[in-house]
Short mmCIF file of C-alpha atoms and ligand atoms in Angstrom, two decimals:
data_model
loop_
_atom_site.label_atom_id
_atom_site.label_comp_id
_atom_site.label_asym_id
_atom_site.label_seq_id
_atom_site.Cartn_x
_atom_site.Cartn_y
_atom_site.Cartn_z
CA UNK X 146 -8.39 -29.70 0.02
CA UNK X 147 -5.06 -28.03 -0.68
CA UNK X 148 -2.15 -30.27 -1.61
CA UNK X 149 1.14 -29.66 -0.09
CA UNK X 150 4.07 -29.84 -2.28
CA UNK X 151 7.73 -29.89 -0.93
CA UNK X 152 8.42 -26.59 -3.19
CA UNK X 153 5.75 -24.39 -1.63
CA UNK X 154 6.66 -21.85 0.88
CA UNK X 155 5.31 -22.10 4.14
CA UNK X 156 3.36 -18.80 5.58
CA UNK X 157 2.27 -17.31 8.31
CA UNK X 158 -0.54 -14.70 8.09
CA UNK X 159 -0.71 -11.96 10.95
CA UNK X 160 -4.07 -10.30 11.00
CA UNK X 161 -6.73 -11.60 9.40
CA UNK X 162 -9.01 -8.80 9.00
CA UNK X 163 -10.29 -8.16 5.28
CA UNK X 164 -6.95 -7.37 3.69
CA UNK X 165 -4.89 -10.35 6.05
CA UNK X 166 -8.16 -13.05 4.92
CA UNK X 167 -8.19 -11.58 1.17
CA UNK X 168 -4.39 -12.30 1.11
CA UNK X 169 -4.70 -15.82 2.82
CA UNK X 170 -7.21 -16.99 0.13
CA UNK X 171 -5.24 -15.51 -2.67
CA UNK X 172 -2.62 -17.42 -1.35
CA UNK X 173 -4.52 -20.68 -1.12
CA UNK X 174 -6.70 -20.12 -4.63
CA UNK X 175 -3.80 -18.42 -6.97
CA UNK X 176 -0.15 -18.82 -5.96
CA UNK X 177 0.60 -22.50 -6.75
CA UNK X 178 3.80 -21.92 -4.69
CA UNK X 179 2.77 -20.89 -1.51
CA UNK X 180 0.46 -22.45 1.43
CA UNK X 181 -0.75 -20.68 4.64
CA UNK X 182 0.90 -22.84 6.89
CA UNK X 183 -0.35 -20.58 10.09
CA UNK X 184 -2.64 -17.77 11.04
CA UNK X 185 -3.25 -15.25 14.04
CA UNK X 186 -5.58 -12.83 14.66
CA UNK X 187 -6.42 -10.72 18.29
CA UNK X 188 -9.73 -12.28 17.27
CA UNK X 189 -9.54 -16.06 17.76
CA UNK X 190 -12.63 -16.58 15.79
CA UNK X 191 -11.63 -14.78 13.00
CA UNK X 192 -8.44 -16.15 12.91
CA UNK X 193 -10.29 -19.40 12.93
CA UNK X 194 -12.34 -18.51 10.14
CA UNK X 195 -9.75 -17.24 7.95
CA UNK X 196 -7.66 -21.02 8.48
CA UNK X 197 -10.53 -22.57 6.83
CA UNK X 198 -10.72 -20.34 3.94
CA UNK X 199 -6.99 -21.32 3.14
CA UNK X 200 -6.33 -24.75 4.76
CA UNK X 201 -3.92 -23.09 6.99
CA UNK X 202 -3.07 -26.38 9.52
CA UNK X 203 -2.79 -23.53 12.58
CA UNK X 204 -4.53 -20.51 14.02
CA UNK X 205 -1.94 -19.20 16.49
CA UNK X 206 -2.66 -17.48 19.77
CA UNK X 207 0.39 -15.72 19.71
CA UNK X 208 1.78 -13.49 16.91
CA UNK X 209 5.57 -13.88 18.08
CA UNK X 210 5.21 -18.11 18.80
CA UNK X 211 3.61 -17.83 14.69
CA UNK X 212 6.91 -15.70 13.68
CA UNK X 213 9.22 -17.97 15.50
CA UNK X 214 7.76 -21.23 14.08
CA UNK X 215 10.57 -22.47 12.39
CA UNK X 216 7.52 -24.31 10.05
CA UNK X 217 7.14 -20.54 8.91
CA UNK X 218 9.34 -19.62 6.38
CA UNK X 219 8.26 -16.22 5.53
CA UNK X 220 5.49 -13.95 7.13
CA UNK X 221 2.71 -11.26 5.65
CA UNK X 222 1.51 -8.90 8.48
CA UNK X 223 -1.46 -7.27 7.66
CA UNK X 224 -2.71 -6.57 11.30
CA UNK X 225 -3.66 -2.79 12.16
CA UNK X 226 -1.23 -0.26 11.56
CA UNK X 227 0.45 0.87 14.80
CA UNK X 228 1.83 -3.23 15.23
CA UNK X 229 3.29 -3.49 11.34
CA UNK X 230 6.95 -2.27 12.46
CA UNK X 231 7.14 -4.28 15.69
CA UNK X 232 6.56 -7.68 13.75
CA UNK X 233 8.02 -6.66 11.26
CA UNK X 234 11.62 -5.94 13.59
CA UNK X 235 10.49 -9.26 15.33
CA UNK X 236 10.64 -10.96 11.58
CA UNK X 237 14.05 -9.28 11.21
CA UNK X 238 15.48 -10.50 14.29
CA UNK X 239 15.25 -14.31 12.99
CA UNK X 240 16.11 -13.10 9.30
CA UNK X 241 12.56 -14.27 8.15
CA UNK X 242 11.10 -12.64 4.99
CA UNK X 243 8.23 -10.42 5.39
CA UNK X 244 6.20 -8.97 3.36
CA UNK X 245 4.26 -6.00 5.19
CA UNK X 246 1.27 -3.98 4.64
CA UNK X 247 1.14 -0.45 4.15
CA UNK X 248 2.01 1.96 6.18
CA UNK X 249 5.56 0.14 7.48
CA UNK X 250 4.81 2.24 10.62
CA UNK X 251 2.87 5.30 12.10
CA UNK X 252 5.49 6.80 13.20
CA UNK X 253 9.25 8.08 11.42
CA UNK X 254 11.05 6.42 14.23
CA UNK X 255 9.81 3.08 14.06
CA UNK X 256 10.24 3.07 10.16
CA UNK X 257 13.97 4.37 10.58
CA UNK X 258 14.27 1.44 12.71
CA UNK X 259 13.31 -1.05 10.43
CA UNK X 260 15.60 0.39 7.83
CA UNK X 261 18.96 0.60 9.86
CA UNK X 262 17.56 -3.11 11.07
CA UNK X 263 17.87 -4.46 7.55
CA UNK X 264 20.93 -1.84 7.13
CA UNK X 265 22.65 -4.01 9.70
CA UNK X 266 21.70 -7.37 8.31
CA UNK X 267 23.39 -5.77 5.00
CA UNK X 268 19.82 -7.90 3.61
CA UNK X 269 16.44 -6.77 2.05
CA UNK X 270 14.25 -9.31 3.66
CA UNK X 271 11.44 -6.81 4.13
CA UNK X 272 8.94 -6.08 1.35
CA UNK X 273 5.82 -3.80 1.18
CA UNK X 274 2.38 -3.90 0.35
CA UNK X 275 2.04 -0.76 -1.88
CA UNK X 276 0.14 -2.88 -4.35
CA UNK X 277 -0.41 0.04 -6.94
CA UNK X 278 3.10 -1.16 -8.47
CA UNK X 279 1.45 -4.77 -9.78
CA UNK X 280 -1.78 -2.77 -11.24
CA UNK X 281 -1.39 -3.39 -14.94
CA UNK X 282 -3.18 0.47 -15.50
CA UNK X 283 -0.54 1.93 -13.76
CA UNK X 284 2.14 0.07 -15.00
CA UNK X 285 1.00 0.75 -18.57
CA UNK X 286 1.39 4.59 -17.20
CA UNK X 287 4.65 4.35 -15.67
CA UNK X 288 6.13 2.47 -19.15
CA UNK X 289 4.61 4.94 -21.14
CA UNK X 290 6.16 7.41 -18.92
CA UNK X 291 9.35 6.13 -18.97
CA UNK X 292 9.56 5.98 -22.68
CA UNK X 293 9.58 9.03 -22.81
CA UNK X 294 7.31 9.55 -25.69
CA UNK X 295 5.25 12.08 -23.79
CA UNK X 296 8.13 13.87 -23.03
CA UNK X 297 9.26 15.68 -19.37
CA UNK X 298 6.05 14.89 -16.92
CA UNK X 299 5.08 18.83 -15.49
CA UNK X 300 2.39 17.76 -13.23
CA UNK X 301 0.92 14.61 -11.67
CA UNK X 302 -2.96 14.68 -10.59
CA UNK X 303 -4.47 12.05 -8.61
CA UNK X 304 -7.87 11.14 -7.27
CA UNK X 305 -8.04 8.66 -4.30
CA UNK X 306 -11.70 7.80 -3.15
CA UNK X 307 -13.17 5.45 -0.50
CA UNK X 308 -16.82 4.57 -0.25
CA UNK X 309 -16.68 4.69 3.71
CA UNK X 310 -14.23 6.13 6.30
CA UNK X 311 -12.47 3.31 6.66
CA UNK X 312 -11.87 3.52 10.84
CA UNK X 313 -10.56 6.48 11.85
CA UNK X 314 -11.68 9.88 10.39
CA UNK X 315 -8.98 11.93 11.72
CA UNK X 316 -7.19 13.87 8.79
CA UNK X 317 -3.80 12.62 10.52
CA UNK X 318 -4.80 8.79 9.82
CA UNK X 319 -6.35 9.63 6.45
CA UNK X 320 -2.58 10.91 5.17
CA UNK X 321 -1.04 7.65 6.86
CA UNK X 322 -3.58 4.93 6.07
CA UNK X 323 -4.64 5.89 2.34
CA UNK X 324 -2.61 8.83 1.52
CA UNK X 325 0.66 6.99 1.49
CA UNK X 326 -0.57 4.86 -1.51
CA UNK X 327 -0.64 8.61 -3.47
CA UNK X 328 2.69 9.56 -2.35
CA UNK X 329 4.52 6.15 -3.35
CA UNK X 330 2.72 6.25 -6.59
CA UNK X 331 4.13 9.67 -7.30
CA UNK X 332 8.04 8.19 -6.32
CA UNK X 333 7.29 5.56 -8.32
CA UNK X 334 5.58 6.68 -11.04
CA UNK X 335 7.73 9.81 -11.66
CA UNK X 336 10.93 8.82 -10.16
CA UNK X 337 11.29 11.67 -8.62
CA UNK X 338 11.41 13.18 -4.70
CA UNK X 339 8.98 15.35 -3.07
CA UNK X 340 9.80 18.45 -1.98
CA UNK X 341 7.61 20.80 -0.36
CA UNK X 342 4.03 19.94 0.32
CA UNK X 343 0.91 21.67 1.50
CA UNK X 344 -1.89 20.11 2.58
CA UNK X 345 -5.96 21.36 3.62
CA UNK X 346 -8.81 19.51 4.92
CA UNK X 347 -11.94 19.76 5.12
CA UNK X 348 -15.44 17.55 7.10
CA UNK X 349 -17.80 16.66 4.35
CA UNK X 350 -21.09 16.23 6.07
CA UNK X 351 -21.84 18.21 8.62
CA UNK X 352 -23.30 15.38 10.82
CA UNK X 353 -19.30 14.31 10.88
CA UNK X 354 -17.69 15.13 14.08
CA UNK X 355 -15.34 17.95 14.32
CA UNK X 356 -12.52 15.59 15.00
CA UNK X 357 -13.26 14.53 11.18
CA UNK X 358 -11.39 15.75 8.15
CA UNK X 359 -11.90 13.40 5.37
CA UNK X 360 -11.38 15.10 2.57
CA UNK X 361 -7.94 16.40 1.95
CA UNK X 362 -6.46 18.30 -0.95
CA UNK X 363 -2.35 17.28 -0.94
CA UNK X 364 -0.44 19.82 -3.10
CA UNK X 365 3.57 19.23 -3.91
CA UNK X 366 6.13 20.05 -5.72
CA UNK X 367 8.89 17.83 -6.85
CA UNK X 368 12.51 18.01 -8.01
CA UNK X 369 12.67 18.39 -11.46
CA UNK X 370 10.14 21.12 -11.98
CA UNK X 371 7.27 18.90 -11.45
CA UNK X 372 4.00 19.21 -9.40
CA UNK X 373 1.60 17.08 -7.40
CA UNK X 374 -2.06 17.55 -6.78
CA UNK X 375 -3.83 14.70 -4.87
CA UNK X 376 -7.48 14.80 -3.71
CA UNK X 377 -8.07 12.35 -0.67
CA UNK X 378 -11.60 11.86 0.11
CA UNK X 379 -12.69 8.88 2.21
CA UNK X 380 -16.08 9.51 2.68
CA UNK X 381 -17.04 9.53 -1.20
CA UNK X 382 -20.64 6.81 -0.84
CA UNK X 383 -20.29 5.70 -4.29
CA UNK X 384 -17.40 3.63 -4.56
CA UNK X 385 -13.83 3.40 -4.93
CA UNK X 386 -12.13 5.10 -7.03
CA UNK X 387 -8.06 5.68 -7.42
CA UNK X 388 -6.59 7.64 -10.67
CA UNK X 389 -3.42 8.77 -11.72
CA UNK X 390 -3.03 11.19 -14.62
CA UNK X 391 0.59 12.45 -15.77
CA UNK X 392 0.12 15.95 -17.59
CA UNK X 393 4.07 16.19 -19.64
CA UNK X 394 5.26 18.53 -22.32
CA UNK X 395 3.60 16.48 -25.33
CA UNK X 396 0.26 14.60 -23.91
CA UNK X 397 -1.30 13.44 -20.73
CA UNK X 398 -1.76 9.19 -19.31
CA UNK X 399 -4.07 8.44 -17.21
CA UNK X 400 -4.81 5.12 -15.12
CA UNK X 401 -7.63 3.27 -16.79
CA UNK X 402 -10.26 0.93 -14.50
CA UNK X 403 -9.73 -2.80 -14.76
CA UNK X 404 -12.06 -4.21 -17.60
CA UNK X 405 -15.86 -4.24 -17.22
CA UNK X 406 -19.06 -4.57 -19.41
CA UNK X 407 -20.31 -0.72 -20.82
CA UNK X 408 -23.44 -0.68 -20.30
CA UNK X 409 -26.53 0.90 -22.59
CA UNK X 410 -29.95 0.85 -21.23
CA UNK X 411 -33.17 2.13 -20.63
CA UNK X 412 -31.22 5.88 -22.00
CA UNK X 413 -28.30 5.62 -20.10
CA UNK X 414 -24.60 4.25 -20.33
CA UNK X 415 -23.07 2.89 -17.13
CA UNK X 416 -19.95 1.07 -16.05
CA UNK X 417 -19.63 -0.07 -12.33
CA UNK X 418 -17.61 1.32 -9.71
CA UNK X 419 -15.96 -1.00 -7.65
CA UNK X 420 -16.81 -0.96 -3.77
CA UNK X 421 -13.59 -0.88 -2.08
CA UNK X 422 -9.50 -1.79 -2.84
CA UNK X 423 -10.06 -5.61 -2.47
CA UNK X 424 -12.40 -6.06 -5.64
CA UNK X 425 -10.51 -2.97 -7.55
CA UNK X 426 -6.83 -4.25 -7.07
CA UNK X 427 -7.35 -8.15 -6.71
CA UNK X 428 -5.06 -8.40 -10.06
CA UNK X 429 -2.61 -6.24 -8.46
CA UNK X 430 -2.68 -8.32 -5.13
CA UNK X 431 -2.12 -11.53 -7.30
CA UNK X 432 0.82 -10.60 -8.99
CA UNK X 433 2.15 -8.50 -5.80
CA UNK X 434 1.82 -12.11 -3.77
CA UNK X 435 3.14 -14.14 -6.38
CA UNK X 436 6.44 -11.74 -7.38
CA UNK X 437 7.00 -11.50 -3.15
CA UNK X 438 6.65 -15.49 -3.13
CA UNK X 439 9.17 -15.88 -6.34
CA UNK X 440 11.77 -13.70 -4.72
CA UNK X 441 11.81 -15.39 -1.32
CA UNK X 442 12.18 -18.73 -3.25
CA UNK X 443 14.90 -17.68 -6.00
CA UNK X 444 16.52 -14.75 -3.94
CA UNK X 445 15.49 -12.20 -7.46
CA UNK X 446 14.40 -9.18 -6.12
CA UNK X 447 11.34 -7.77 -5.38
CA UNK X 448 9.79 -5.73 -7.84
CA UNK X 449 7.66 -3.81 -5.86
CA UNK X 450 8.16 -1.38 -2.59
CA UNK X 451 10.95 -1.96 -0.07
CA UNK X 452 11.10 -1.22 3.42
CA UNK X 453 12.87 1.92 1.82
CA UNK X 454 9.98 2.89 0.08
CA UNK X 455 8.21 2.32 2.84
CA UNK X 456 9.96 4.73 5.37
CA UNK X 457 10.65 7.43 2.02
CA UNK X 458 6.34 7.55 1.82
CA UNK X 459 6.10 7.99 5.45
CA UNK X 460 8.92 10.90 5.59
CA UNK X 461 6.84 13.11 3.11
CA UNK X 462 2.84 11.47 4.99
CA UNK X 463 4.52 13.14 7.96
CA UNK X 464 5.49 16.01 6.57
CA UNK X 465 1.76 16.11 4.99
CA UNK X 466 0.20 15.91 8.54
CA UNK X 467 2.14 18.70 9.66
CA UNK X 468 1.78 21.09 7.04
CA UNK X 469 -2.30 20.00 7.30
CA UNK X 470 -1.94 20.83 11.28
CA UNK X 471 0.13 23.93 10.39
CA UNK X 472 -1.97 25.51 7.48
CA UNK X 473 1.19 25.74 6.00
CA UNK X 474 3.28 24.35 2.89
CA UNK X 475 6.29 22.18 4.70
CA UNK X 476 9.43 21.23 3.10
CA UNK X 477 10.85 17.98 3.13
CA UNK X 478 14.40 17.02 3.58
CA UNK X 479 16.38 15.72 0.72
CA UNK X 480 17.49 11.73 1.78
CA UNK X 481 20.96 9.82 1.33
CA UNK X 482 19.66 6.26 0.22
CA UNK X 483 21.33 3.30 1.80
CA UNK X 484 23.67 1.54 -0.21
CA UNK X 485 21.91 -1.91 0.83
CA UNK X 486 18.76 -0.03 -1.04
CA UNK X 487 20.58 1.20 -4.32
C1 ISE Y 668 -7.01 1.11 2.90
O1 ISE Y 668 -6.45 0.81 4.14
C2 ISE Y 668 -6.16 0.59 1.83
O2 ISE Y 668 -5.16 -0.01 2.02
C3 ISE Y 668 -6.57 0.95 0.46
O3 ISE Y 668 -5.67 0.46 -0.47
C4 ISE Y 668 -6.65 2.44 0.36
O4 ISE Y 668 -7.03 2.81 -0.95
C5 ISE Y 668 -7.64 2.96 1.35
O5 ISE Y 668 -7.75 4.34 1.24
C6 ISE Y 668 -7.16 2.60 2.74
O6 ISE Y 668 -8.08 3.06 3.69
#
């Protein structure tokens, strides 16, 4: 049983699918000052299922009544992807924290309207769940980066790979659903905006249907005299696997894989690969929950992505699609950063 404490914050959980469940039980097992005080799911049972993984007293049958709960302090959406920006301007509306999956949105206009929402609050309530930021092997990148021992980064390479299309094969989802993750990284890693990009795409079995294009090859070039490559392949069967590797003047860093046993045996050396994002960033979705959790109690900020890196991601994912659509490099237009964001 979970005890209750009169300093834990009370949350609601919307969607309760792997990622919503994984965060709910993270929640219960890891972050002494939290509690899932509700759930909801479009799938009563589920949502039923996940409330007993985490204790959570209620499983809602109505995302907006869970929301307006005023037991619910704060609120983690992690439902599909076309609903994150409508709860997430419902959370705004009754100046509840939220901290939102990624993408914010699907589309440019409904994460424009979460930003001038906050903008007009003159508040960062929103946080989101670009979890790369709390992975210690790209954090020990970004520092080394930063120091500036390698000197002036030239090019940043990055490898994103599912086991299994996730649930939509189309090339346009692939850039918005996992692609995204790339394109913060590279903000966040580098500092730096993207420019121009170019993107192809290709089907990687030919018993895919032609609607497919899950393998993608991002190319971009960033102020500063820096380039991009990212290879997005979703269809990989082996594992996941997710890499970042900064090539500067004087060396080259590269993301390492969270620690496990080399193996030697009957002539070969192995090391797993993980199966998908929830067993290769649960560190990362630990300290991403607990940070969030910390900041909505002490009013710090967040250290990781705000709704303004949120909408900056999907600016350039959009621009991706189209130059993918196009066959043709796009360029992206330079942004004036909200002073509520600086
Ligand atoms: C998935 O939705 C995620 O969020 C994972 O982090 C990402 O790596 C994967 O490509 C997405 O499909």
């Amino acid at each position: 049983m979970h005890v209750t404490t009169a300093n834990q914050l009370s949350i609601g959980i919307i969607g309760t699918g792997g990622m919503g469940t994984r965060h709910a039980v993270n929640l219960h097992k890891h972050v002494g000052r939290a509690r899932v005080a509700a759930v909801y799911d479009a799938d009563p049972e589920r949502a039923r299922l996940a409330a007993a993984q985490c204790g959570a007293p209620a499983a809602f049958d109505d995302p907006l009544r869970l929301i307006h709960d005023p037991a619910v302090e704060a609120v983690i959406i992690a439902s599909p992807d076309a609903t994150h920006a409508g709860y997430v301007l419902d959370c705004l509306s009754c100046r509840k924290p939220v901290l939102c999956e990624k993408p914010l949105a699907t589309t440019l206009e409904d994460a424009a309207k979460v930003v001038e929402a906050e903008q007009a609050l003159g508040q960062r309530l929103v946080a989101v769940g670009l979890m790369r930021r709390f992975d210690p092997q790209h954090m020990a990148v970004r520092n080394l980066v930063a120091s500036g021992q390698l000197g002036r980064p030239i090019l940043y390479k990055g490898v994103h790979r599912n086991a299994t299309i996730p649930y939509d094969s189309r090339g346009e989802v692939v850039l918005t659903n996992s692609a995204g993750h790339d394109i913060d990284a590279i903000h966040w890693l580098l500092g730096q905006e993207i420019e121009e990009v170019y993107v192809l795409g290709v089907r990687s079995h030919e018993s895919f249907g032609p609607e497919t294009t899950d393998m993608l090859l991002l190319q971009m070039a960033l102020g500063g005299d820096c380039l991009a490559t990212v290879e997005v392949y979703v269809a990989a069967e082996y594992g996941y696997e997710v890499s970042a590797e900064i090539v500067a003047e004087h060396g080259t860093a590269i993301t390492g894989q969270p620690d496990r046993a080399f193996v030697r045996s009957t002539q070969s050396r192995s090391t797993a690969v993980p199966m998908d994002w929830l067993e290769r960033f649960q560190e990362a979705y630990i300290a991403e929950l607990t940070q969030w959790v910390r900041s909505v109690q002490t009013g710090e900020s967040f250290a990781g992505a705000s709704a303004w890196d949120g909408y900056r991601a999907l600016r350039v994912t959009e621009a991706c699609v189209r130059s993918l659509q196009s066959r043709k490099p796009v360029a992206v237009q330079p942004l004036f950063r909200p002073e509520v964001y600086r």
